[in-house]
Amino acid sequence: MKLVFATNNAHKLEEVANKLSGSIELFGLNDIGCNDEIEETGITFNENASIKSHHIWNKYHLNCFGDDSGLEIDALNGEPGVYSARYAGGHGNHAANMDKVLEKLKSETNRKARFRTVISLIWDGEEMFFEGTVEGTIRHERSGSGGFGYDPIFQPDGYTITFAEMTMEEKNAISHRAKAVEKLVAFLKDKQPTP
Ligand code: ITT
């Protein structure tokens, strides 16, 4: 069975492909010849994930899913949220995004935050959502050089190190994305014929 992940991010594709087994074959946007720029115009993670999955379903009628993720900071009323990638302006300027967060939280004592991932799956025309979160706090300074995005300033609850100080395996064992993907994979397992 063919399943399309509405992304061109090779790392994300590989993460899901590694967890899928059996008869489901995973394809990225490139693999199906889709070069469309799917705009994330939603104001929630669910909306953005849904925009991506519907784009593929409406155009190709293939089983598919899209995802959206971001950081929510309690003292900033959930910011940067869906704007995480472009919080300081340009898309994916991680250093500037972190500087903006640290500046806004300069004299803030409530440092609670979480990463959230939402996946919208369209299977046989029916939409389902899978969600993963990881709770933590925002450090006062960056620490570590691993990962990406806000990892150097995010310390997950129960740890004394940031995401950027963890190995990829450590982060992938507890991350928001991994949790959402696990739920998706569990659902898809039932869709595969037993060998
Ligand atoms: P796409 O092209 O697939 O949209 P992206 O890098 O924008 O890739 P996401 O939509 O998953 O990735 O996440 C949006 C932003 O949220 C991302 O650019 C980071 O700033 C932040 N983010 C998401 N997951 C993160 C993580 O695991 N660690 C650090 N920052 C993360």
XYZ file of C-alpha atoms and ligand atoms in Angstrom:
226
model
C 0.000 0.000 0.000
C 1.168 3.441 -0.919
C 1.321 6.206 1.700
C 2.455 9.768 0.996
C 4.104 11.985 3.618
C 3.528 15.603 2.539
C 7.109 16.703 3.147
C 10.410 17.123 1.364
C 12.341 16.824 4.614
C 14.443 13.693 4.076
C 15.141 13.311 7.796
C 11.440 13.223 8.683
C 10.727 10.773 5.862
C 13.466 8.448 7.033
C 12.282 8.584 10.658
C 8.799 7.402 9.694
C 9.974 4.927 7.033
C 12.224 3.252 9.624
C 9.276 2.681 11.916
C 6.957 1.308 9.238
C 7.191 -2.296 8.290
C 5.217 -4.676 6.118
C 3.199 -3.648 3.152
C 3.174 0.126 3.504
C 5.472 1.953 1.120
C 6.238 5.550 2.076
C 6.669 8.314 -0.519
C 7.665 11.959 -0.120
C 6.417 14.851 -2.249
C 9.406 14.562 -4.587
C 8.759 10.854 -5.052
C 5.272 11.502 -6.435
C 6.424 14.426 -8.590
C 4.663 17.037 -6.482
C 6.607 20.319 -6.568
C 3.822 22.467 -5.151
C 4.666 24.965 -2.444
C 1.983 24.084 0.117
C 1.483 27.222 2.180
C 1.022 26.856 5.929
C -1.670 29.500 6.350
C -3.404 27.958 9.375
C -3.376 29.398 12.875
C -3.180 26.005 14.626
C -0.937 22.980 14.160
C -4.021 20.915 13.262
C -4.977 23.350 10.495
C -1.502 23.367 8.973
C -1.132 19.584 9.132
C -4.599 19.287 7.588
C -3.801 21.754 4.774
C -0.882 19.528 3.740
C -2.765 16.226 3.850
C -5.814 17.642 2.038
C -3.620 19.113 -0.681
C -2.341 15.630 -1.514
C -5.658 13.843 -1.090
C -7.547 16.350 -3.260
C -4.954 16.300 -6.022
C -3.871 12.635 -6.096
C -6.446 10.660 -4.105
C -3.663 8.807 -2.313
C -3.595 7.885 1.370
C -1.388 10.549 2.932
C -0.436 12.591 5.962
C 1.021 15.981 6.788
C 2.564 17.272 9.992
C 3.215 20.520 11.800
C 5.270 21.181 14.912
C 6.417 23.988 17.106
C 7.268 25.358 20.507
C 4.631 26.756 22.883
C 5.783 28.980 25.749
C 3.278 29.556 28.554
C 4.508 33.030 29.555
C 4.198 34.140 25.900
C 0.614 32.866 25.594
C 1.682 29.918 23.471
C 4.090 31.792 21.183
C 5.919 31.093 18.924
C 3.473 28.205 18.184
C 2.696 27.833 14.474
C 5.132 30.659 13.788
C 8.080 28.749 15.328
C 10.052 28.455 12.075
C 9.696 32.162 11.213
C 9.371 33.780 14.676
C 12.138 36.326 14.067
C 11.270 36.935 10.416
C 12.977 34.721 7.839
C 12.056 31.034 7.657
C 14.352 28.764 9.642
C 16.675 31.388 11.172
C 17.091 29.339 14.331
C 19.690 31.609 16.003
C 17.523 34.717 15.599
C 14.420 32.806 16.745
C 16.177 31.718 19.951
C 17.483 35.238 20.585
C 13.950 36.573 20.303
C 12.629 34.034 22.804
C 15.456 34.664 25.294
C 14.966 38.425 25.030
C 11.204 38.167 25.592
C 11.706 35.913 28.613
C 14.599 37.965 30.048
C 12.873 38.888 33.293
C 10.299 36.061 33.270
C 10.354 33.413 35.996
C 7.716 31.139 34.447
C 9.856 29.258 31.891
C 7.362 26.448 31.169
C 7.100 25.341 27.541
C 6.363 22.360 25.360
C 7.056 21.091 21.873
C 3.995 19.842 20.028
C 3.588 17.825 16.830
C 0.286 17.198 15.090
C -0.104 14.729 12.237
C -3.166 14.745 9.970
C -3.665 11.404 8.236
C -6.187 10.921 5.442
C -6.878 7.230 5.057
C -9.510 6.197 2.497
C -10.837 9.750 2.552
C -11.226 9.941 6.323
C -9.093 12.362 8.359
C -7.543 11.436 11.706
C -5.172 13.381 13.965
C -2.227 12.063 16.002
C -0.484 14.293 18.519
C 2.709 14.207 20.573
C 3.998 16.656 23.175
C 7.040 16.958 25.394
C 6.946 19.286 28.413
C 9.955 21.277 29.566
C 11.451 24.653 30.436
C 13.297 27.383 28.559
C 16.883 27.873 29.710
C 18.369 31.355 30.233
C 21.168 30.606 27.773
C 21.814 28.233 24.910
C 23.534 24.963 25.676
C 24.624 22.194 23.313
C 25.138 21.937 19.589
C 23.040 18.922 18.553
C 19.552 18.856 17.071
C 18.031 21.904 15.386
C 15.643 24.787 15.946
C 15.064 25.642 19.597
C 16.873 22.557 20.944
C 19.727 24.509 22.655
C 17.284 26.401 24.902
C 14.783 23.586 25.626
C 15.281 21.354 28.656
C 12.750 18.503 28.842
C 11.207 17.797 32.269
C 13.116 15.133 34.219
C 16.457 16.034 32.602
C 19.266 18.452 33.453
C 20.425 18.817 29.856
C 18.869 20.439 26.786
C 17.659 18.642 23.656
C 20.795 19.960 21.935
C 22.997 18.161 24.484
C 21.318 14.809 23.875
C 22.269 12.253 21.283
C 19.783 11.917 18.435
C 18.719 8.544 19.895
C 18.043 10.090 23.330
C 15.990 12.915 21.850
C 14.100 10.602 19.502
C 13.094 8.401 22.441
C 11.130 11.224 24.111
C 10.427 13.856 21.472
C 7.036 15.267 20.508
C 7.591 14.148 16.914
C 8.492 10.590 17.909
C 5.390 10.322 20.100
C 3.075 11.489 17.314
C 4.780 9.191 14.799
C 4.465 6.218 17.178
C 0.701 6.772 17.375
C 0.470 7.008 13.581
C 2.530 3.842 13.141
C 0.391 1.975 15.689
C -2.713 2.917 13.699
C -1.136 1.882 10.395
C -0.058 -1.505 11.784
C -3.709 -2.548 11.904
C -4.025 -1.569 8.252
C -1.396 -4.044 7.141
C -2.407 -7.585 6.245
C -0.959 -10.097 8.700
C 1.898 -12.053 7.100
P 8.963 21.468 7.281
O 9.691 21.944 6.061
O 8.617 20.021 7.222
O 7.779 22.336 7.663
P 10.254 22.608 9.621
O 11.724 22.732 9.895
O 9.478 23.867 9.471
O 10.083 21.592 8.406
P 8.370 21.695 11.658
O 7.183 22.182 10.923
O 8.310 20.323 12.220
O 9.713 21.729 10.796
O 8.688 22.669 12.847
C 8.520 24.088 12.757
C 9.559 24.783 13.606
O 9.358 24.416 14.995
C 10.988 24.393 13.292
O 11.528 25.169 12.240
C 11.667 24.670 14.629
O 11.935 26.049 14.777
C 10.601 24.266 15.638
N 10.770 22.843 16.007
C 9.956 21.820 15.670
N 10.423 20.642 16.155
C 11.569 20.937 16.810
C 12.528 20.186 17.513
O 12.433 18.864 17.607
N 13.565 20.811 18.046
C 13.709 22.134 17.943
N 12.869 22.931 17.287
C 11.786 22.352 16.721
